[in-house]
mmCIF file of C-alpha atoms in Angstrom:
data_model
loop_
_atom_site.group_PDB
_atom_site.id
_atom_site.type_symbol
_atom_site.label_atom_id
_atom_site.label_comp_id
_atom_site.label_asym_id
_atom_site.label_seq_id
_atom_site.Cartn_x
_atom_site.Cartn_y
_atom_site.Cartn_z
ATOM 1 C CA MET C 1 -60.489 -16.353 189.777
ATOM 2 C CA PRO C 2 -57.731 -15.434 187.264
ATOM 3 C CA TYR C 3 -54.585 -17.530 187.365
ATOM 4 C CA GLU C 4 -51.545 -15.612 188.627
ATOM 5 C CA VAL C 5 -48.134 -16.496 187.232
ATOM 6 C CA PRO C 6 -45.722 -17.519 190.006
ATOM 7 C CA TYR C 7 -43.047 -14.944 190.834
ATOM 8 C CA LYS C 8 -40.135 -17.210 189.885
ATOM 9 C CA THR C 9 -41.763 -18.109 186.562
ATOM 10 C CA LYS C 10 -42.365 -14.423 185.831
ATOM 11 C CA GLN C 11 -38.735 -13.617 186.625
ATOM 12 C CA PHE C 12 -37.554 -16.450 184.372
ATOM 13 C CA PHE C 13 -39.539 -15.109 181.419
ATOM 14 C CA ILE C 14 -38.303 -11.573 182.077
ATOM 15 C CA VAL C 15 -34.692 -12.782 182.023
ATOM 16 C CA LEU C 16 -35.418 -14.775 178.855
ATOM 17 C CA ILE C 17 -36.919 -11.727 177.120
ATOM 18 C CA LYS C 18 -34.001 -9.511 178.153
ATOM 19 C CA LEU C 19 -31.445 -12.033 176.894
ATOM 20 C CA SER C 20 -33.380 -12.459 173.631
ATOM 21 C CA ILE C 21 -33.467 -8.695 172.990
ATOM 22 C CA VAL C 22 -29.758 -8.245 173.699
ATOM 23 C CA ALA C 23 -28.689 -11.363 171.787
ATOM 24 C CA GLY C 24 -30.864 -10.362 168.825
ATOM 25 C CA ALA C 25 -29.508 -6.812 168.761
ATOM 26 C CA LEU C 26 -25.865 -7.908 169.031
ATOM 27 C CA TYR C 27 -26.309 -10.601 166.380
ATOM 28 C CA PHE C 28 -27.985 -8.179 163.980
ATOM 29 C CA ILE C 29 -25.216 -5.621 164.482
ATOM 30 C CA TYR C 30 -22.610 -8.300 163.824
ATOM 31 C CA SER C 31 -24.501 -9.527 160.746
ATOM 32 C CA LYS C 32 -24.826 -6.039 159.322
ATOM 33 C CA ILE C 33 -21.117 -5.346 159.769
ATOM 34 C CA SER C 34 -19.805 -8.695 158.557
ATOM 35 C CA ASP C 35 -22.324 -9.463 155.809
ATOM 36 C CA ASN C 36 -23.215 -6.224 154.078
ATOM 37 C CA GLU C 37 -24.157 -6.914 150.464
ATOM 38 C CA GLY C 38 -23.696 -3.292 149.490
ATOM 39 C CA LEU C 39 -20.318 -2.802 151.167
ATOM 40 C CA ASP C 40 -17.636 -5.434 151.728
ATOM 41 C CA LEU C 41 -16.217 -5.254 155.262
ATOM 42 C CA ARG C 42 -12.583 -5.473 154.159
ATOM 43 C CA GLU C 43 -13.157 -2.830 151.481
ATOM 44 C CA PHE C 44 -14.833 -0.584 154.053
ATOM 45 C CA ILE C 45 -11.973 -0.961 156.560
ATOM 46 C CA ASP C 46 -9.314 -0.332 153.908
ATOM 47 C CA PHE C 47 -11.170 2.725 152.644
ATOM 48 C CA VAL C 48 -11.540 4.207 156.127
ATOM 49 C CA LYS C 49 -7.875 3.519 156.933
ATOM 50 C CA ALA C 50 -6.843 5.309 153.736
ATOM 51 C CA GLN C 51 -8.541 8.538 154.847
ATOM 52 C CA LYS C 52 -5.692 10.648 156.210
ATOM 53 C CA SER C 53 -8.165 13.169 157.565
ATOM 54 C CA LEU C 54 -9.464 10.593 160.065
ATOM 55 C CA THR C 55 -7.222 11.530 162.965
ATOM 56 C CA LEU C 56 -7.724 11.146 166.696
ATOM 57 C CA LYS C 57 -9.096 14.684 166.748
ATOM 58 C CA THR C 58 -11.609 14.242 163.936
ATOM 59 C CA VAL C 59 -12.790 10.859 165.243
ATOM 60 C CA GLY C 60 -13.225 12.527 168.637
ATOM 61 C CA ILE C 61 -15.395 15.201 167.014
ATOM 62 C CA LEU C 62 -17.552 12.513 165.377
ATOM 63 C CA ILE C 63 -18.015 10.742 168.714
ATOM 64 C CA PHE C 64 -18.756 14.086 170.381
ATOM 65 C CA LEU C 65 -21.486 14.829 167.822
ATOM 66 C CA SER C 66 -23.065 11.414 168.460
ATOM 67 C CA ALA C 67 -22.890 12.075 172.196
ATOM 68 C CA VAL C 68 -24.609 15.461 171.734
ATOM 69 C CA ASN C 69 -27.259 13.756 169.597
ATOM 70 C CA TRP C 70 -28.060 11.285 172.371
ATOM 71 C CA ILE C 71 -27.851 13.894 175.107
ATOM 72 C CA LEU C 72 -30.494 15.896 173.250
ATOM 73 C CA GLU C 73 -32.589 12.756 172.809
ATOM 74 C CA THR C 74 -32.294 12.030 176.542
ATOM 75 C CA LEU C 75 -33.207 15.596 177.513
ATOM 76 C CA LYS C 76 -36.107 15.432 175.097
ATOM 77 C CA TRP C 77 -37.425 12.210 176.658
ATOM 78 C CA GLN C 78 -36.930 13.600 180.168
ATOM 79 C CA TYR C 79 -38.985 16.645 179.185
ATOM 80 C CA ILE C 80 -41.644 14.651 177.309
ATOM 81 C CA VAL C 81 -42.574 12.446 180.283
ATOM 82 C CA LYS C 82 -42.574 15.352 182.752
ATOM 83 C CA PRO C 83 -46.390 15.810 182.640
ATOM 84 C CA ILE C 84 -46.737 12.200 183.811
ATOM 85 C CA GLN C 85 -43.689 11.670 185.991
ATOM 86 C CA SER C 86 -40.512 13.640 186.667
ATOM 87 C CA ILE C 87 -37.390 11.539 186.122
ATOM 88 C CA ARG C 88 -33.666 12.174 186.451
ATOM 89 C CA PHE C 89 -31.376 12.522 183.446
ATOM 90 C CA THR C 90 -29.779 9.153 184.225
ATOM 91 C CA ASN C 91 -33.210 7.475 184.204
ATOM 92 C CA ALA C 92 -34.064 9.129 180.897
ATOM 93 C CA LEU C 93 -30.724 7.981 179.456
ATOM 94 C CA GLU C 94 -31.353 4.405 180.588
ATOM 95 C CA GLN C 95 -34.827 4.383 179.047
ATOM 96 C CA SER C 96 -33.652 6.002 175.794
ATOM 97 C CA LEU C 97 -30.740 3.606 175.258
ATOM 98 C CA GLY C 98 -32.736 0.589 176.399
ATOM 99 C CA GLY C 99 -35.487 1.568 173.985
ATOM 100 C CA GLN C 100 -32.927 1.940 171.202
ATOM 101 C CA THR C 101 -31.723 -1.638 171.771
ATOM 102 C CA ALA C 102 -35.275 -2.984 171.497
ATOM 103 C CA ALA C 103 -36.022 -0.730 168.510
ATOM 104 C CA LEU C 104 -33.043 -2.005 166.537
ATOM 105 C CA ILE C 105 -34.638 -5.380 165.770
ATOM 106 C CA THR C 106 -38.280 -4.337 165.367
ATOM 107 C CA PRO C 107 -40.127 -2.824 162.372
ATOM 108 C CA ASN C 108 -40.466 0.958 162.457
ATOM 109 C CA ARG C 109 -38.747 1.046 165.869
ATOM 110 C CA ILE C 110 -41.922 -0.220 167.544
ATOM 111 C CA GLY C 111 -39.888 -1.984 170.224
ATOM 112 C CA ASP C 112 -38.955 1.427 171.612
ATOM 113 C CA TYR C 113 -42.568 1.991 172.691
ATOM 114 C CA GLY C 114 -42.821 -1.170 174.734
ATOM 115 C CA ALA C 115 -39.307 -0.923 176.169
ATOM 116 C CA LYS C 116 -39.851 2.583 177.542
ATOM 117 C CA ALA C 117 -43.359 1.874 178.798
ATOM 118 C CA VAL C 118 -42.325 -1.044 181.038
ATOM 119 C CA TYR C 119 -40.175 1.308 183.115
ATOM 120 C CA TYR C 120 -43.398 2.813 184.466
ATOM 121 C CA PRO C 121 -46.274 1.481 186.577
ATOM 122 C CA LYS C 122 -48.969 -0.264 184.569
ATOM 123 C CA ALA C 123 -51.454 2.564 185.136
ATOM 124 C CA LEU C 124 -49.160 5.037 183.349
ATOM 125 C CA ARG C 125 -48.002 2.910 180.432
ATOM 126 C CA LYS C 126 -50.699 3.899 177.942
ATOM 127 C CA LYS C 127 -49.938 7.574 178.467
ATOM 128 C CA ILE C 128 -46.194 6.906 178.215
ATOM 129 C CA VAL C 129 -46.765 5.219 174.846
ATOM 130 C CA LEU C 130 -48.723 8.265 173.662
ATOM 131 C CA LEU C 131 -46.014 10.652 174.862
ATOM 132 C CA ASN C 132 -43.418 8.518 173.075
ATOM 133 C CA LEU C 133 -45.580 8.720 169.954
ATOM 134 C CA LEU C 134 -45.683 12.506 170.346
ATOM 135 C CA GLY C 135 -41.877 12.617 170.568
ATOM 136 C CA ASN C 136 -41.534 10.560 167.406
ATOM 137 C CA ILE C 137 -44.105 12.687 165.589
ATOM 138 C CA SER C 138 -42.105 15.747 166.628
ATOM 139 C CA GLN C 139 -38.895 14.226 165.245
ATOM 140 C CA MET C 140 -40.697 13.305 162.040
ATOM 141 C CA SER C 141 -42.014 16.863 161.811
ATOM 142 C CA ALA C 142 -38.454 18.209 161.899
ATOM 143 C CA THR C 143 -37.495 15.739 159.158
ATOM 144 C CA ILE C 144 -40.451 16.803 157.019
ATOM 145 C CA LEU C 145 -39.832 20.513 157.681
ATOM 146 C CA PHE C 146 -36.235 20.428 156.458
ATOM 147 C CA GLY C 147 -36.790 17.610 153.970
ATOM 148 C CA ALA C 148 -39.633 19.318 152.109
ATOM 149 C CA VAL C 149 -37.516 22.418 151.544
ATOM 150 C CA GLY C 150 -34.551 20.275 150.507
ATOM 151 C CA LEU C 151 -36.639 18.168 148.132
ATOM 152 C CA ILE C 152 -38.134 21.213 146.406
ATOM 153 C CA ILE C 153 -34.691 22.747 145.899
ATOM 154 C CA PHE C 154 -33.223 19.409 144.796
ATOM 155 C CA ILE C 155 -35.901 18.827 142.138
ATOM 156 C CA SER C 156 -35.609 22.422 140.870
ATOM 157 C CA ARG C 157 -31.809 22.207 140.737
ATOM 158 C CA TYR C 158 -31.305 18.771 139.180
ATOM 159 C CA THR C 159 -33.017 16.922 136.350
ATOM 160 C CA VAL C 160 -34.571 13.961 138.125
ATOM 161 C CA ASP C 161 -36.105 11.079 136.225
ATOM 162 C CA ILE C 162 -39.460 10.442 137.894
ATOM 163 C CA ASP C 163 -41.614 7.363 137.280
ATOM 164 C CA TYR C 164 -44.986 9.078 137.440
ATOM 165 C CA TYR C 165 -46.845 5.747 137.402
ATOM 166 C CA LYS C 166 -45.085 4.627 140.604
ATOM 167 C CA LEU C 167 -45.444 8.109 142.078
ATOM 168 C CA GLY C 168 -49.170 7.981 141.357
ATOM 169 C CA ARG C 169 -49.472 4.640 143.154
ATOM 170 C CA VAL C 170 -47.655 6.047 146.198
ATOM 171 C CA VAL C 171 -49.973 9.087 146.258
ATOM 172 C CA LEU C 172 -53.014 6.800 145.958
ATOM 173 C CA ILE C 173 -51.811 4.670 148.872
ATOM 174 C CA LEU C 174 -51.228 7.788 150.993
ATOM 175 C CA VAL C 175 -54.726 9.073 150.155
ATOM 176 C CA MET C 176 -56.225 5.696 151.096
ATOM 177 C CA ILE C 177 -54.317 5.674 154.395
ATOM 178 C CA GLY C 178 -55.490 9.225 155.114
ATOM 179 C CA ALA C 179 -59.087 8.275 154.360
ATOM 180 C CA PHE C 180 -58.746 5.190 156.549
ATOM 181 C CA PHE C 181 -57.631 7.271 159.512
ATOM 182 C CA LEU C 182 -60.349 9.885 158.959
ATOM 183 C CA ILE C 183 -63.014 7.180 158.910
ATOM 184 C CA GLY C 184 -61.444 5.569 161.943
ATOM 185 C CA ARG C 185 -61.485 8.873 163.784
ATOM 186 C CA LYS C 186 -65.219 9.211 163.261
ATOM 187 C CA THR C 187 -66.132 5.587 163.938
ATOM 188 C CA LYS C 188 -63.589 5.116 166.756
ATOM 189 C CA ALA C 189 -62.584 1.882 165.006
ATOM 190 C CA ILE C 190 -58.881 2.628 165.182
ATOM 191 C CA GLN C 191 -57.181 2.447 168.534
ATOM 192 C CA ILE C 192 -53.593 2.755 169.715
ATOM 193 C CA ARG C 193 -52.890 0.993 172.998
ATOM 194 C CA GLY C 194 -56.560 1.308 173.954
ATOM 195 C CA PHE C 195 -56.913 4.950 172.908
ATOM 196 C CA GLY C 196 -59.173 5.996 170.030
ATOM 197 C CA LEU C 197 -57.966 8.687 167.628
ATOM 198 C CA LYS C 198 -60.251 11.265 169.238
ATOM 199 C CA GLN C 199 -58.834 10.430 172.648
ATOM 200 C CA ILE C 200 -55.293 10.706 171.300
ATOM 201 C CA THR C 201 -56.049 14.081 169.716
ATOM 202 C CA ALA C 202 -57.634 15.301 172.953
ATOM 203 C CA PHE C 203 -54.654 14.035 174.959
ATOM 204 C CA PHE C 204 -52.238 15.979 172.750
ATOM 205 C CA LYS C 205 -54.423 19.098 172.847
ATOM 206 C CA ASP C 206 -54.381 19.076 176.644
ATOM 207 C CA LEU C 207 -50.618 19.636 176.507
ATOM 208 C CA SER C 208 -49.607 23.285 176.298
ATOM 209 C CA PHE C 209 -48.388 24.985 173.142
ATOM 210 C CA SER C 210 -45.043 25.721 174.833
ATOM 211 C CA TYR C 211 -44.707 21.997 175.622
ATOM 212 C CA HIS C 212 -45.155 21.071 171.946
ATOM 213 C CA LEU C 213 -42.839 23.890 170.879
ATOM 214 C CA LYS C 214 -40.028 22.837 173.212
ATOM 215 C CA THR C 215 -40.406 19.198 172.140
ATOM 216 C CA LEU C 216 -40.065 20.300 168.527
ATOM 217 C CA ALA C 217 -37.029 22.414 169.470
ATOM 218 C CA PHE C 218 -35.295 19.323 170.878
ATOM 219 C CA SER C 219 -36.152 17.437 167.679
ATOM 220 C CA ILE C 220 -34.790 20.202 165.447
ATOM 221 C CA GLY C 221 -31.637 20.331 167.566
ATOM 222 C CA ARG C 222 -31.086 16.595 167.083
ATOM 223 C CA TYR C 223 -31.750 16.914 163.349
ATOM 224 C CA LEU C 224 -29.202 19.694 162.949
ATOM 225 C CA VAL C 225 -26.588 17.709 164.889
ATOM 226 C CA PHE C 226 -26.797 14.417 162.990
ATOM 227 C CA SER C 227 -27.194 16.116 159.606
ATOM 228 C CA PHE C 228 -24.080 18.202 160.341
ATOM 229 C CA GLN C 229 -22.303 14.993 161.332
ATOM 230 C CA PHE C 230 -23.111 13.576 157.879
ATOM 231 C CA TYR C 231 -21.785 16.754 156.270
ATOM 232 C CA TYR C 232 -18.630 16.608 158.399
ATOM 233 C CA LEU C 233 -17.998 13.048 157.196
ATOM 234 C CA LEU C 234 -18.347 14.241 153.610
ATOM 235 C CA LEU C 235 -15.593 16.784 154.250
ATOM 236 C CA LEU C 236 -13.382 14.209 155.977
ATOM 237 C CA PHE C 237 -13.740 11.891 152.990
ATOM 238 C CA GLY C 238 -12.626 14.582 150.589
ATOM 239 C CA VAL C 239 -15.978 15.749 149.224
ATOM 240 C CA GLU C 240 -15.734 19.490 148.638
ATOM 241 C CA VAL C 241 -19.263 20.844 148.949
ATOM 242 C CA ALA C 242 -20.776 23.905 150.598
ATOM 243 C CA TYR C 243 -22.858 23.252 153.728
ATOM 244 C CA LEU C 244 -26.145 24.550 152.293
ATOM 245 C CA ASN C 245 -25.684 22.585 149.064
ATOM 246 C CA ALA C 246 -24.939 19.433 151.033
ATOM 247 C CA MET C 247 -27.951 20.012 153.279
ATOM 248 C CA VAL C 248 -30.236 20.045 150.234
ATOM 249 C CA VAL C 249 -29.214 16.465 149.475
ATOM 250 C CA ILE C 250 -28.914 15.320 153.104
ATOM 251 C CA SER C 251 -32.345 16.644 154.105
ATOM 252 C CA THR C 252 -33.899 15.079 150.997
ATOM 253 C CA MET C 253 -32.219 11.773 151.847
ATOM 254 C CA TYR C 254 -33.565 11.731 155.416
ATOM 255 C CA LEU C 255 -37.036 12.665 154.229
ATOM 256 C CA LEU C 256 -37.212 9.863 151.649
ATOM 257 C CA ALA C 257 -35.627 7.322 154.004
ATOM 258 C CA SER C 258 -38.026 8.182 156.845
ATOM 259 C CA ILE C 259 -41.136 7.348 154.815
ATOM 260 C CA VAL C 260 -39.918 3.841 153.932
ATOM 261 C CA PRO C 261 -41.130 1.238 156.487
ATOM 262 C CA THR C 262 -38.097 -0.708 157.691
ATOM 263 C CA ILE C 263 -36.416 -2.535 160.529
ATOM 264 C CA SER C 264 -33.795 -0.341 162.182
ATOM 265 C CA LEU C 265 -31.193 -2.974 161.357
ATOM 266 C CA PHE C 266 -31.664 -2.258 157.658
ATOM 267 C CA ASP C 267 -31.833 1.508 158.156
ATOM 268 C CA VAL C 268 -28.276 1.779 156.885
ATOM 269 C CA VAL C 269 -29.244 -0.139 153.726
ATOM 270 C CA ILE C 270 -32.268 2.067 153.043
ATOM 271 C CA LYS C 271 -30.391 5.311 153.663
ATOM 272 C CA GLY C 272 -27.414 3.952 151.720
ATOM 273 C CA SER C 273 -29.508 3.176 148.644
ATOM 274 C CA ILE C 274 -31.308 6.523 148.710
ATOM 275 C CA ALA C 275 -28.048 8.384 149.401
ATOM 276 C CA LEU C 276 -26.368 6.663 146.437
ATOM 277 C CA PHE C 277 -29.140 7.860 144.149
ATOM 278 C CA LEU C 278 -29.204 11.433 145.462
ATOM 279 C CA PHE C 279 -25.463 12.014 145.824
ATOM 280 C CA SER C 280 -24.848 10.673 142.322
ATOM 281 C CA TYR C 281 -26.276 14.013 141.133
ATOM 282 C CA VAL C 282 -23.450 15.864 142.880
ATOM 283 C CA GLY C 283 -20.733 13.477 141.739
ATOM 284 C CA VAL C 284 -19.951 11.637 144.994
ATOM 285 C CA ASN C 285 -18.725 8.077 144.417
ATOM 286 C CA GLU C 286 -20.523 5.008 145.690
ATOM 287 C CA LEU C 287 -17.882 3.778 148.146
ATOM 288 C CA THR C 288 -17.713 7.146 149.907
ATOM 289 C CA ILE C 289 -21.470 7.360 150.430
ATOM 290 C CA LEU C 290 -21.850 3.750 151.576
ATOM 291 C CA SER C 291 -18.977 4.213 154.018
ATOM 292 C CA ILE C 292 -20.500 7.409 155.427
ATOM 293 C CA THR C 293 -23.973 5.890 155.881
ATOM 294 C CA THR C 294 -22.384 2.859 157.564
ATOM 295 C CA ILE C 295 -20.375 5.040 159.971
ATOM 296 C CA MET C 296 -23.473 7.122 160.748
ATOM 297 C CA TRP C 297 -25.405 3.936 161.517
ATOM 298 C CA LEU C 298 -22.618 2.606 163.726
ATOM 299 C CA LEU C 299 -22.227 5.863 165.679
ATOM 300 C CA ASN C 300 -25.882 6.703 166.156
ATOM 301 C CA PHE C 301 -27.647 3.332 166.219
ATOM 302 C CA ALA C 302 -25.364 0.329 166.676
ATOM 303 C CA ILE C 303 -23.030 1.635 169.407
ATOM 304 C CA PRO C 304 -25.868 3.227 171.448
ATOM 305 C CA SER C 305 -27.699 -0.117 171.179
ATOM 306 C CA ILE C 306 -24.649 -1.888 172.636
ATOM 307 C CA PHE C 307 -24.632 0.527 175.580
ATOM 308 C CA GLY C 308 -28.383 0.055 175.836
ATOM 309 C CA SER C 309 -27.851 -3.703 176.173
ATOM 310 C CA TYR C 310 -26.366 -3.087 179.611
ATOM 311 C CA TYR C 311 -29.531 -1.338 180.736
ATOM 312 C CA VAL C 312 -31.758 -4.031 179.223
ATOM 313 C CA LEU C 313 -29.887 -6.777 181.085
ATOM 314 C CA ASN C 314 -30.109 -4.851 184.359
ATOM 315 C CA PHE C 315 -33.749 -3.843 183.921
ATOM 316 C CA LYS C 316 -36.145 -4.509 186.800
ATOM 317 C CA LEU C 317 -39.899 -4.072 186.771
ATOM 318 C CA PRO C 318 -41.315 -1.232 188.890
ATOM 319 C CA GLU C 319 -41.540 -2.410 192.500
ATOM 320 C CA ALA C 320 -45.313 -2.276 192.603
ATOM 321 C CA HIS C 321 -45.437 -4.950 189.900
ATOM 322 C CA GLN C 322 -42.762 -7.351 191.096
#
């Protein structure tokens, strides 16, 4: 007879996990702000204060754009889980922000999968993980769609020094990964949360074309919002550049940053380094770019994670499993 963990012990561990997630997220946010090797905090504050274009109105617009970004993400999640369970917007918001808090301190945002899944009965969690995977694939597809076009234009427009030896190694690794997944698909050796690749493919195929299309539409909407927010910050910081020209660099930046495995905490560092390299071709100084990537990280990752901490602390397991 399997041993069952006492209710009080289970509740204690749940509280401990919740406190650990929140404490870890808040500490990492604090560490990133106070101890950023690429950008001194005092220098960042002085630089932002010196921007006369940062008025109450423009800051309000930046916050509004972040709010729209997360509203779209919430609507997207609400729509994604609909085939499994219909949820209210407020529930979708709680799960999205709670997932963001857990994702902040885990590699490749993997904490988001577990955080969202525990909101549902155990019998549904595997499917919820797969639907979450579908949502992330959709967002990645939007990044690749715009990024590929941007990268092609960027390379054709600017003389870029390419280390073909390193590029060759990257291509080889990608080919090996592709071969690994193809072999796994045939042998059923690879599984995600108990699902083989064939099962995952079949699960996705069972969803209608309109479902996939609308999910992608939400992802493209989010992409256009946060990329415009980056462009708007460029204008506020005195960078005179046409929208389409800026989007070439911005879309290339997001594409390159998205393929680098990282912990969300260091997302600002990765994007900052790539942005420095790319925007150097259009003559934007280092301090401006690092400040913009830091503000983008604060508005779209750090602050939502702080709000998400409230939901994590108040999280309760589904009644059937208490």
